[in-house]
Amino acid sequence: MKNLREDAFKIIKSSIDFVLPEKAVQQELEMIDLQDNIHIVAIGKAAWRMAKAAKDFLKDKVKDGIVITKYGHSQGTIESLQIYEAGHPIPDENTIKSTKKAIELVQNLGQGDVVLFLVSGGGSALFELPVEDVTLEDIKNVTDMLLKSGANIVEINTVRKHLSRVKGGNFAKLVEPAKIYSLVLSDVLGDRLDSIASGPAYPDSTTTEDVEKIIKKYDLQLSEKILRALKNETPKHLDNVETRIIGSVTKVCESAAKIAQHLGYNTMILTTTLDCESKEAGSFLAAIVREEKEREEPLNIPCAIILGGETVVHVRGNGKGGRNQELVLSAARGIKGYQEVLIASVGTDGTDGPTDAAGGIVDGETVNRLQEKGIDVENALNNNDSYHALQSVDGLVITGPTGTNVNDLTFILCN
Ligand SMILES: Nc1ncnc2c1ncn2[C@@H]1O[C@H](COP(=O)(O)OP(=O)(O)OP(=O)(O)O)[C@@H](O)[C@H]1O
Ligand SMILES: O=C(O)[C@H](O)CO
Ligand SMILES: [Mg+2]
């Protein structure tokens, strides 16, 4: 007899453990021949763990460095490094303050110096100094607007890059003539290096014309001042950068599949590039569950069907939630009444939207339980209030910050 819920938590925990940054950072550093006097700059939700791994491996070769991560994501001091925490997903004063410190650290370096740049998702909010005339308040407003617009992360970052002195390759320019080795933990589908954390040390493939298209597509209401600032073009060529990807959503899907197999499920990775609306992904997953229960297709049961990616939410209500929570709540509608089924979805960083949950988990009883509590699923979805709905039926997955960030893992278990 399988306990699907227990198995789901095992799959979540073990597959996230598998993509923690330590091993990946070390393996990569073993292959690069770095001299002494290394300067570390680490940004993103996984910055602390990446920097700690680098310092533990390189030891006294590290001269100095700086870590900029989200509030609650650092785990103490690291010798020779300054540690900062800042606002995410909306940048704040500490974002600007710590970014200035990072610039101070690198701007007077010479040709023989090396910056080890450790990049992870979340970096866009945590590493920012706006172009002239644009204020932190402006950046906050534009970020909020973009995050709620339904634009995907590549589009969001296309706009952000053109308002920044560090994004879109501009940081690499500030580091010149020193060299940058960049190790990247990818949370962008397709691992687009100029999008991950808005590519501070990668030649930017997006242009001011792309920005204009995005503004039109999402009907973004921007002031004259911002529109003028968005005419800044980003660097298209960089000579001082070498970049390597050390982890991605594919890896977390592969490890989830391995664990599910080990737990006795027939297993399939359906996609590693799920990118539609969260609610629609939920409906689609429910349809797959029904197919399994009615016809045992595409896999014989017990089965685990695994998806990786990053769905999007058009936030229209004023509730609390995240894309993973919204996905499973939507899915709950389509699996109502089915026994021995489960759908889970989590952000591998441990935070889904502006909530303390990593994601959510639902089964065939979820909708009935919500009804008993007097909660209407459609209302909750319309108000983007998946967090409170799931909370009332023990449907939240809470891991705390995990120290990694390789996008979202979603899976179905059927027995
Ligand atoms: N009430 C809500 N319900 C559903 N989704 C929401 C809600 N409020 C915000 N969001 C979504 O949460 C997202 C931001 O949260 P989160 O930290 O999970 O993003 P992220 O993409 O993982 O961040 P990063 O990519 O910078 O690591 C926004 O894109 C927004 O669409
Ligand atoms: O920080 C960001 O821009 C996103 O997490 C994508 O990397
Ligand atoms: Mg992310």
Short mmCIF file of C-alpha atoms and ligand atoms in Angstrom, two decimals:
data_model
loop_
_atom_site.label_atom_id
_atom_site.label_comp_id
_atom_site.label_asym_id
_atom_site.label_seq_id
_atom_site.Cartn_x
_atom_site.Cartn_y
_atom_site.Cartn_z
CA MET A 1 0.00 0.00 0.00
CA LYS A 2 1.49 3.34 -1.02
CA ASN A 3 1.28 6.51 1.00
CA LEU A 4 1.24 9.08 -1.80
CA ARG A 5 1.58 12.10 0.46
CA GLU A 6 4.54 10.67 2.28
CA ASP A 7 6.17 9.73 -1.04
CA ALA A 8 5.51 13.23 -2.40
CA PHE A 9 7.36 14.84 0.49
CA LYS A 10 10.25 12.38 0.04
CA ILE A 11 10.47 13.25 -3.67
CA ILE A 12 10.42 16.98 -2.93
CA LYS A 13 13.07 16.83 -0.21
CA SER A 14 15.49 14.47 -1.93
CA SER A 15 15.32 16.08 -5.34
CA ILE A 16 15.98 19.55 -3.89
CA ASP A 17 18.89 18.12 -1.86
CA PHE A 18 20.27 16.86 -5.14
CA VAL A 19 20.45 20.37 -6.64
CA LEU A 20 21.96 22.17 -3.65
CA PRO A 21 24.86 24.22 -4.99
CA GLU A 22 27.81 22.88 -2.94
CA LYS A 23 28.79 19.92 -5.07
CA ALA A 24 28.19 21.70 -8.37
CA VAL A 25 30.33 24.70 -7.37
CA GLN A 26 33.16 22.49 -6.17
CA GLN A 27 33.11 20.27 -9.26
CA GLU A 28 33.35 23.30 -11.52
CA LEU A 29 36.14 24.95 -9.52
CA GLU A 30 38.17 21.74 -9.71
CA MET A 31 38.26 22.25 -13.48
CA ILE A 32 39.31 25.91 -13.51
CA ASP A 33 42.87 26.87 -12.66
CA LEU A 34 42.38 29.99 -10.55
CA GLN A 35 45.34 32.00 -9.22
CA ASP A 36 45.45 33.84 -5.87
CA ASN A 37 43.67 37.10 -5.14
CA ILE A 38 40.21 36.04 -6.20
CA HIS A 39 37.33 38.42 -5.56
CA ILE A 40 33.98 36.73 -5.05
CA VAL A 41 30.70 38.40 -5.97
CA ALA A 42 27.67 36.17 -5.29
CA ILE A 43 24.10 37.23 -6.06
CA GLY A 44 20.71 35.55 -5.86
CA LYS A 45 18.73 33.27 -3.60
CA ALA A 46 21.50 30.64 -3.65
CA ALA A 47 24.31 33.19 -3.22
CA TRP A 48 25.25 32.32 0.34
CA ARG A 49 25.62 28.60 -0.24
CA MET A 50 27.45 29.13 -3.54
CA ALA A 51 29.88 31.56 -1.90
CA LYS A 52 30.40 29.31 1.11
CA ALA A 53 31.20 26.38 -1.19
CA ALA A 54 33.64 28.50 -3.21
CA LYS A 55 35.39 29.85 -0.11
CA ASP A 56 35.65 26.36 1.44
CA PHE A 57 37.25 25.09 -1.76
CA LEU A 58 39.51 28.04 -2.64
CA LYS A 59 40.41 28.94 0.98
CA ASP A 60 43.16 31.61 1.14
CA LYS A 61 43.09 32.17 -2.60
CA VAL A 62 40.03 34.33 -1.90
CA LYS A 63 41.11 37.90 -1.20
CA ASP A 64 37.71 39.41 -0.52
CA GLY A 65 34.13 39.26 -1.67
CA ILE A 66 30.49 40.04 -1.20
CA VAL A 67 27.30 38.02 -0.96
CA ILE A 68 23.92 39.59 -1.76
CA THR A 69 20.94 37.39 -1.03
CA LYS A 70 17.30 37.60 -0.05
CA TYR A 71 16.25 38.29 3.53
CA GLY A 72 16.48 35.13 5.60
CA HIS A 73 18.70 33.38 3.03
CA SER A 74 22.14 33.82 4.59
CA GLN A 75 23.42 31.43 7.21
CA GLY A 76 26.08 33.36 9.10
CA THR A 77 29.49 34.82 8.40
CA ILE A 78 31.95 33.58 5.78
CA GLU A 79 35.59 34.53 6.38
CA SER A 80 36.80 37.41 4.14
CA LEU A 81 33.34 38.02 2.68
CA GLN A 82 30.78 40.76 3.38
CA ILE A 83 27.27 39.36 3.62
CA TYR A 84 24.20 41.43 2.71
CA GLU A 85 20.50 40.65 2.57
CA ALA A 86 18.05 42.68 0.49
CA GLY A 87 14.50 42.90 -0.87
CA HIS A 88 12.98 40.29 -3.19
CA PRO A 89 10.99 40.14 -5.47
CA ILE A 90 10.85 43.94 -5.16
CA PRO A 91 14.29 45.56 -4.63
CA ASP A 92 14.81 47.90 -1.65
CA GLU A 93 17.39 50.29 -0.13
CA ASN A 94 19.63 47.35 0.81
CA THR A 95 19.64 46.18 -2.80
CA ILE A 96 21.13 49.50 -3.87
CA LYS A 97 23.47 49.78 -0.89
CA SER A 98 24.97 46.32 -1.34
CA THR A 99 25.21 46.64 -5.12
CA LYS A 100 27.23 49.82 -4.61
CA LYS A 101 29.52 47.87 -2.26
CA ALA A 102 30.00 45.21 -4.95
CA ILE A 103 30.88 47.87 -7.50
CA GLU A 104 33.40 49.43 -5.09
CA LEU A 105 34.99 46.03 -4.72
CA VAL A 106 35.55 45.50 -8.45
CA GLN A 107 35.87 48.87 -10.11
CA ASN A 108 39.57 49.43 -9.50
CA LEU A 109 40.78 45.93 -10.26
CA GLY A 110 43.59 45.41 -12.76
CA GLN A 111 44.18 43.10 -15.68
CA GLY A 112 45.57 40.25 -13.54
CA ASP A 113 42.62 40.20 -11.14
CA VAL A 114 39.84 37.63 -11.23
CA VAL A 115 36.24 38.02 -10.11
CA LEU A 116 34.45 34.77 -9.36
CA PHE A 117 30.85 35.71 -10.07
CA LEU A 118 28.33 33.29 -8.56
CA VAL A 119 24.91 33.83 -10.08
CA SER A 120 21.52 32.45 -9.11
CA GLY A 121 17.88 33.34 -9.66
CA GLY A 122 16.52 36.20 -7.64
CA GLY A 123 19.59 38.18 -8.65
CA SER A 124 17.53 40.67 -10.64
CA ALA A 125 15.85 42.02 -7.52
CA LEU A 126 18.92 41.72 -5.30
CA PHE A 127 21.53 43.28 -7.59
CA GLU A 128 20.52 46.65 -8.93
CA LEU A 129 21.71 50.18 -9.42
CA PRO A 130 19.44 52.12 -11.74
CA VAL A 131 20.67 54.31 -14.60
CA GLU A 132 20.85 58.05 -14.05
CA ASP A 133 17.56 59.86 -13.25
CA VAL A 134 15.81 56.59 -12.35
CA THR A 135 15.15 56.18 -8.63
CA LEU A 136 14.68 53.15 -6.42
CA GLU A 137 10.99 54.12 -6.18
CA ASP A 138 10.76 53.99 -10.00
CA ILE A 139 12.39 50.55 -10.07
CA LYS A 140 10.02 49.30 -7.39
CA ASN A 141 6.99 50.49 -9.35
CA VAL A 142 8.17 49.09 -12.68
CA THR A 143 9.08 45.75 -11.04
CA ASP A 144 5.69 45.48 -9.36
CA MET A 145 3.93 46.26 -12.63
CA LEU A 146 5.99 43.71 -14.57
CA LEU A 147 5.55 40.94 -11.99
CA LYS A 148 1.79 41.32 -12.09
CA SER A 149 1.50 41.72 -15.87
CA GLY A 150 1.74 38.05 -16.82
CA ALA A 151 4.97 38.72 -18.73
CA ASN A 152 7.45 35.85 -18.55
CA ILE A 153 10.84 36.20 -16.90
CA VAL A 154 12.70 36.75 -20.18
CA GLU A 155 10.35 39.64 -21.01
CA ILE A 156 10.47 41.05 -17.49
CA ASN A 157 14.25 41.03 -17.50
CA THR A 158 14.43 42.54 -20.99
CA VAL A 159 12.82 45.65 -19.52
CA ARG A 160 14.82 45.60 -16.27
CA LYS A 161 18.14 45.26 -18.13
CA HIS A 162 17.57 48.51 -19.97
CA LEU A 163 17.08 50.50 -16.76
CA SER A 164 20.18 49.24 -14.98
CA ARG A 165 23.85 50.01 -14.49
CA VAL A 166 24.67 46.40 -13.60
CA LYS A 167 22.24 44.18 -15.53
CA GLY A 168 22.51 43.06 -19.16
CA GLY A 169 26.32 42.80 -19.25
CA ASN A 170 26.90 46.18 -17.61
CA PHE A 171 28.49 44.68 -14.50
CA ALA A 172 31.16 42.97 -16.63
CA LYS A 173 31.97 46.37 -18.13
CA LEU A 174 32.51 47.76 -14.61
CA VAL A 175 34.85 44.87 -13.82
CA GLU A 176 37.04 45.51 -16.90
CA PRO A 177 39.98 45.11 -17.33
CA ALA A 178 39.78 42.30 -14.73
CA LYS A 179 38.47 38.91 -15.80
CA ILE A 180 35.21 37.28 -14.66
CA TYR A 181 34.56 33.58 -14.17
CA SER A 182 30.83 33.21 -13.85
CA LEU A 183 29.18 30.10 -12.40
CA VAL A 184 25.45 30.10 -12.94
CA LEU A 185 22.63 28.15 -11.30
CA SER A 186 19.86 28.48 -13.87
CA ASP A 187 16.23 29.21 -12.98
CA VAL A 188 15.30 30.28 -16.49
CA LEU A 189 13.76 27.81 -18.95
CA GLY A 190 16.16 27.06 -21.76
CA ASP A 191 18.99 28.39 -19.54
CA ARG A 192 19.17 31.74 -21.34
CA LEU A 193 22.29 33.21 -19.79
CA ASP A 194 21.40 36.78 -20.59
CA SER A 195 18.14 36.35 -18.67
CA ILE A 196 19.27 34.54 -15.53
CA ALA A 197 19.42 37.24 -12.82
CA SER A 198 19.26 39.63 -15.82
CA GLY A 199 22.73 38.55 -17.01
CA PRO A 200 25.02 41.11 -15.30
CA ALA A 201 28.08 39.50 -16.88
CA TYR A 202 26.71 38.18 -20.15
CA PRO A 203 26.38 39.94 -23.52
CA ASP A 204 22.76 41.02 -23.84
CA SER A 205 20.79 39.71 -26.78
CA THR A 206 17.82 42.00 -26.17
CA THR A 207 17.42 45.48 -27.59
CA THR A 208 15.51 48.68 -26.96
CA GLU A 209 13.16 47.60 -29.77
CA ASP A 210 12.37 44.42 -27.81
CA VAL A 211 11.57 46.61 -24.81
CA GLU A 212 9.11 48.64 -26.88
CA LYS A 213 7.34 45.47 -28.04
CA ILE A 214 6.96 44.24 -24.46
CA ILE A 215 5.58 47.58 -23.30
CA LYS A 216 2.96 47.37 -26.07
CA LYS A 217 2.17 43.69 -25.56
CA TYR A 218 1.38 44.12 -21.85
CA ASP A 219 0.11 47.67 -22.16
CA LEU A 220 2.52 48.88 -19.48
CA GLN A 221 1.76 52.41 -18.31
CA LEU A 222 5.19 53.99 -17.88
CA SER A 223 6.15 57.62 -17.29
CA GLU A 224 7.98 59.74 -19.87
CA LYS A 225 11.09 59.61 -17.71
CA ILE A 226 11.15 55.80 -17.65
CA LEU A 227 10.44 55.57 -21.37
CA ARG A 228 13.40 57.88 -22.00
CA ALA A 229 15.67 55.85 -19.71
CA LEU A 230 14.65 52.66 -21.50
CA LYS A 231 16.41 53.92 -24.61
CA ASN A 232 19.76 52.95 -22.99
CA GLU A 233 21.24 50.09 -25.00
CA THR A 234 23.04 47.22 -23.26
CA PRO A 235 26.51 45.78 -24.13
CA LYS A 236 26.40 43.22 -26.93
CA HIS A 237 30.02 42.05 -26.70
CA LEU A 238 32.18 41.27 -23.67
CA ASP A 239 35.80 40.14 -23.80
CA ASN A 240 36.48 39.53 -20.13
CA VAL A 241 33.92 36.84 -19.24
CA GLU A 242 33.80 33.05 -19.11
CA THR A 243 30.52 31.44 -18.08
CA ARG A 244 29.40 27.98 -17.00
CA ILE A 245 25.96 26.66 -16.04
CA ILE A 246 26.21 24.40 -12.99
CA GLY A 247 22.59 23.43 -12.34
CA SER A 248 19.10 23.71 -13.84
CA VAL A 249 15.53 22.48 -13.70
CA THR A 250 16.42 19.49 -15.87
CA LYS A 251 18.62 18.19 -13.09
CA VAL A 252 15.90 18.48 -10.45
CA CYS A 253 13.44 16.65 -12.74
CA GLU A 254 15.95 13.87 -13.34
CA SER A 255 16.54 13.42 -9.65
CA ALA A 256 12.80 13.46 -8.90
CA ALA A 257 12.35 10.75 -11.53
CA LYS A 258 15.08 8.64 -9.99
CA ILE A 259 13.61 8.89 -6.51
CA ALA A 260 10.08 8.13 -7.73
CA GLN A 261 11.39 5.08 -9.55
CA HIS A 262 13.16 3.98 -6.43
CA LEU A 263 9.86 4.33 -4.52
CA GLY A 264 8.24 1.93 -6.99
CA TYR A 265 6.50 4.26 -9.46
CA ASN A 266 6.56 3.99 -13.23
CA THR A 267 8.07 7.30 -14.10
CA MET A 268 8.16 9.81 -16.92
CA ILE A 269 9.49 13.34 -17.32
CA LEU A 270 6.77 14.94 -19.40
CA THR A 271 8.50 18.29 -19.93
CA THR A 272 11.18 20.49 -18.41
CA THR A 273 9.78 23.65 -20.03
CA LEU A 274 6.28 24.11 -18.61
CA ASP A 275 5.57 27.82 -19.09
CA CYS A 276 1.84 28.50 -19.47
CA GLU A 277 -0.62 30.13 -17.07
CA SER A 278 -0.55 28.38 -13.69
CA LYS A 279 -4.31 27.76 -13.68
CA GLU A 280 -4.20 26.23 -17.14
CA ALA A 281 -1.26 24.02 -16.25
CA GLY A 282 -3.37 22.85 -13.28
CA SER A 283 -6.32 21.95 -15.50
CA PHE A 284 -4.04 20.12 -17.91
CA LEU A 285 -2.43 18.11 -15.12
CA ALA A 286 -5.87 17.14 -13.81
CA ALA A 287 -6.72 15.86 -17.30
CA ILE A 288 -3.62 13.67 -17.22
CA VAL A 289 -4.62 12.29 -13.82
CA ARG A 290 -8.07 11.38 -15.17
CA GLU A 291 -6.46 9.65 -18.13
CA GLU A 292 -4.32 7.63 -15.76
CA LYS A 293 -7.22 6.63 -13.55
CA GLU A 294 -9.58 5.79 -16.42
CA ARG A 295 -7.17 4.21 -18.93
CA GLU A 296 -3.74 3.88 -17.32
CA GLU A 297 -2.26 6.03 -20.07
CA PRO A 298 0.45 7.15 -20.71
CA LEU A 299 1.93 4.99 -17.88
CA ASN A 300 0.74 1.94 -15.96
CA ILE A 301 -0.03 2.76 -12.35
CA PRO A 302 1.47 3.27 -9.85
CA CYS A 303 2.98 6.15 -11.76
CA ALA A 304 4.82 9.41 -11.28
CA ILE A 305 4.63 12.03 -14.03
CA ILE A 306 7.14 14.81 -13.61
CA LEU A 307 7.24 18.31 -15.05
CA GLY A 308 9.71 21.14 -14.61
CA GLY A 309 9.33 24.76 -15.55
CA GLU A 310 7.91 28.07 -14.49
CA THR A 311 4.27 28.91 -15.01
CA VAL A 312 2.93 32.47 -14.87
CA VAL A 313 0.12 34.17 -12.99
CA HIS A 314 -1.77 37.27 -14.05
CA VAL A 315 -2.30 38.62 -10.54
CA ARG A 316 -5.67 40.38 -10.59
CA GLY A 317 -6.99 39.75 -7.08
CA ASN A 318 -5.57 40.90 -3.79
CA GLY A 319 -5.19 37.51 -2.12
CA LYS A 320 -2.00 35.74 -1.18
CA GLY A 321 -0.40 32.98 -3.23
CA GLY A 322 2.20 31.87 -5.69
CA ARG A 323 2.31 30.17 -9.07
CA ASN A 324 2.78 26.65 -7.65
CA GLN A 325 -0.01 27.05 -5.13
CA GLU A 326 -2.32 28.43 -7.80
CA LEU A 327 -1.45 25.56 -10.15
CA VAL A 328 -2.35 22.82 -7.65
CA LEU A 329 -5.47 24.59 -6.44
CA SER A 330 -6.65 24.82 -10.02
CA ALA A 331 -5.77 21.15 -10.56
CA ALA A 332 -7.78 20.14 -7.47
CA ARG A 333 -11.00 21.02 -9.34
CA GLY A 334 -10.31 18.48 -12.06
CA ILE A 335 -9.41 15.52 -9.83
CA LYS A 336 -12.31 15.88 -7.40
CA GLY A 337 -13.54 12.51 -6.16
CA TYR A 338 -10.63 10.44 -7.49
CA GLN A 339 -8.96 8.14 -4.97
CA GLU A 340 -5.20 7.56 -4.72
CA VAL A 341 -4.12 10.57 -6.76
CA LEU A 342 -2.01 13.57 -5.89
CA ILE A 343 -0.57 16.65 -7.55
CA ALA A 344 2.29 18.65 -6.01
CA SER A 345 4.15 21.73 -7.22
CA VAL A 346 7.01 23.58 -5.54
CA GLY A 347 9.58 26.28 -6.15
CA THR A 348 12.97 24.67 -5.56
CA ASP A 349 14.06 27.86 -3.76
CA GLY A 350 11.51 27.18 -1.02
CA THR A 351 9.45 30.32 -1.70
CA ASP A 352 6.46 30.48 -3.97
CA GLY A 353 5.43 34.06 -4.62
CA PRO A 354 5.45 36.41 -1.65
CA THR A 355 4.56 33.59 0.79
CA ASP A 356 6.37 31.38 3.29
CA ALA A 357 5.32 28.25 1.39
CA ALA A 358 7.40 26.49 -1.29
CA GLY A 359 4.23 25.37 -3.03
CA GLY A 360 1.18 23.19 -2.62
CA ILE A 361 -0.15 19.65 -2.66
CA VAL A 362 -3.70 18.48 -3.47
CA ASP A 363 -5.62 15.25 -3.91
CA GLY A 364 -9.09 14.02 -4.87
CA GLU A 365 -10.53 15.13 -1.52
CA THR A 366 -9.16 18.70 -1.50
CA VAL A 367 -12.21 20.38 -3.04
CA ASN A 368 -14.62 18.62 -0.65
CA ARG A 369 -12.49 19.62 2.32
CA LEU A 370 -12.46 23.23 1.12
CA GLN A 371 -16.25 23.16 0.80
CA GLU A 372 -16.53 21.91 4.38
CA LYS A 373 -14.47 24.91 5.45
CA GLY A 374 -16.77 27.20 3.49
CA ILE A 375 -14.14 28.10 0.89
CA ASP A 376 -15.16 28.34 -2.74
CA VAL A 377 -12.31 27.28 -5.06
CA GLU A 378 -13.34 29.57 -7.90
CA ASN A 379 -13.45 32.58 -5.59
CA ALA A 380 -10.05 31.72 -4.15
CA LEU A 381 -8.58 31.39 -7.64
CA ASN A 382 -10.19 34.58 -8.90
CA ASN A 383 -8.80 36.46 -5.94
CA ASN A 384 -5.33 34.83 -6.34
CA ASP A 385 -5.76 33.57 -2.78
CA SER A 386 -4.39 30.04 -3.16
CA TYR A 387 -2.31 30.32 0.03
CA HIS A 388 -5.24 30.71 2.44
CA ALA A 389 -7.32 28.08 0.66
CA LEU A 390 -4.53 25.49 0.75
CA GLN A 391 -3.55 26.44 4.28
CA SER A 392 -7.03 25.57 5.53
CA VAL A 393 -6.81 22.01 4.15
CA ASP A 394 -3.19 21.21 5.00
CA GLY A 395 -2.26 21.73 1.35
CA LEU A 396 0.83 23.90 1.74
CA VAL A 397 4.36 22.59 1.31
CA ILE A 398 6.67 24.48 3.67
CA THR A 399 10.41 23.89 3.42
CA GLY A 400 11.90 27.28 4.34
CA PRO A 401 14.62 28.79 2.10
CA THR A 402 16.47 25.84 0.56
CA GLY A 403 19.70 27.55 -0.52
CA THR A 404 19.21 26.66 -4.17
CA ASN A 405 17.01 28.03 -6.98
CA VAL A 406 16.47 26.03 -10.14
CA ASN A 407 12.86 26.81 -10.88
CA ASP A 408 9.72 24.79 -10.17
CA LEU A 409 9.10 21.06 -9.85
CA THR A 410 5.60 19.72 -10.46
CA PHE A 411 4.46 16.10 -10.34
CA ILE A 412 1.53 13.74 -10.35
CA LEU A 413 1.39 10.53 -8.33
CA CYS A 414 -1.29 7.95 -9.12
CA ASN A 415 -1.82 4.58 -7.53
N1 LIG B 1 -1.37 36.28 -4.88
C1 LIG B 1 -0.61 35.66 -5.78
N2 LIG B 1 -1.02 34.50 -6.34
C2 LIG B 1 -0.26 33.87 -7.26
N3 LIG B 1 0.94 34.31 -7.67
C3 LIG B 1 1.41 35.45 -7.15
C4 LIG B 1 0.66 36.18 -6.18
N4 LIG B 1 1.37 37.29 -5.85
C5 LIG B 1 2.52 37.24 -6.58
N5 LIG B 1 2.56 36.14 -7.35
C6 LIG B 1 3.62 35.70 -8.27
O1 LIG B 1 4.80 35.49 -7.54
C7 LIG B 1 5.93 35.77 -8.35
C8 LIG B 1 7.12 36.25 -7.51
O2 LIG B 1 7.45 35.31 -6.52
P1 LIG B 1 8.69 34.26 -6.53
O3 LIG B 1 9.65 34.72 -5.49
O4 LIG B 1 8.18 32.87 -6.39
O5 LIG B 1 9.23 34.48 -7.97
P2 LIG B 1 10.50 33.89 -8.63
O6 LIG B 1 10.17 33.98 -10.08
O7 LIG B 1 10.86 32.55 -8.11
O8 LIG B 1 11.61 34.89 -8.25
P3 LIG B 1 13.06 34.79 -8.90
O9 LIG B 1 12.82 34.28 -10.28
O10 LIG B 1 13.51 36.20 -8.87
O11 LIG B 1 13.80 33.81 -8.11
C9 LIG B 1 5.44 36.85 -9.30
O12 LIG B 1 5.91 36.54 -10.58
C10 LIG B 1 3.91 36.79 -9.28
O13 LIG B 1 3.38 36.42 -10.52
O1 LIG B 2 16.45 36.97 -10.83
C1 LIG B 2 15.84 36.73 -11.87
O2 LIG B 2 15.81 37.50 -12.83
C2 LIG B 2 15.10 35.45 -12.05
O3 LIG B 2 15.19 34.65 -10.91
C3 LIG B 2 15.63 34.72 -13.23
O4 LIG B 2 16.96 34.36 -13.03
MG MG B 3 12.65 31.89 -9.75
#
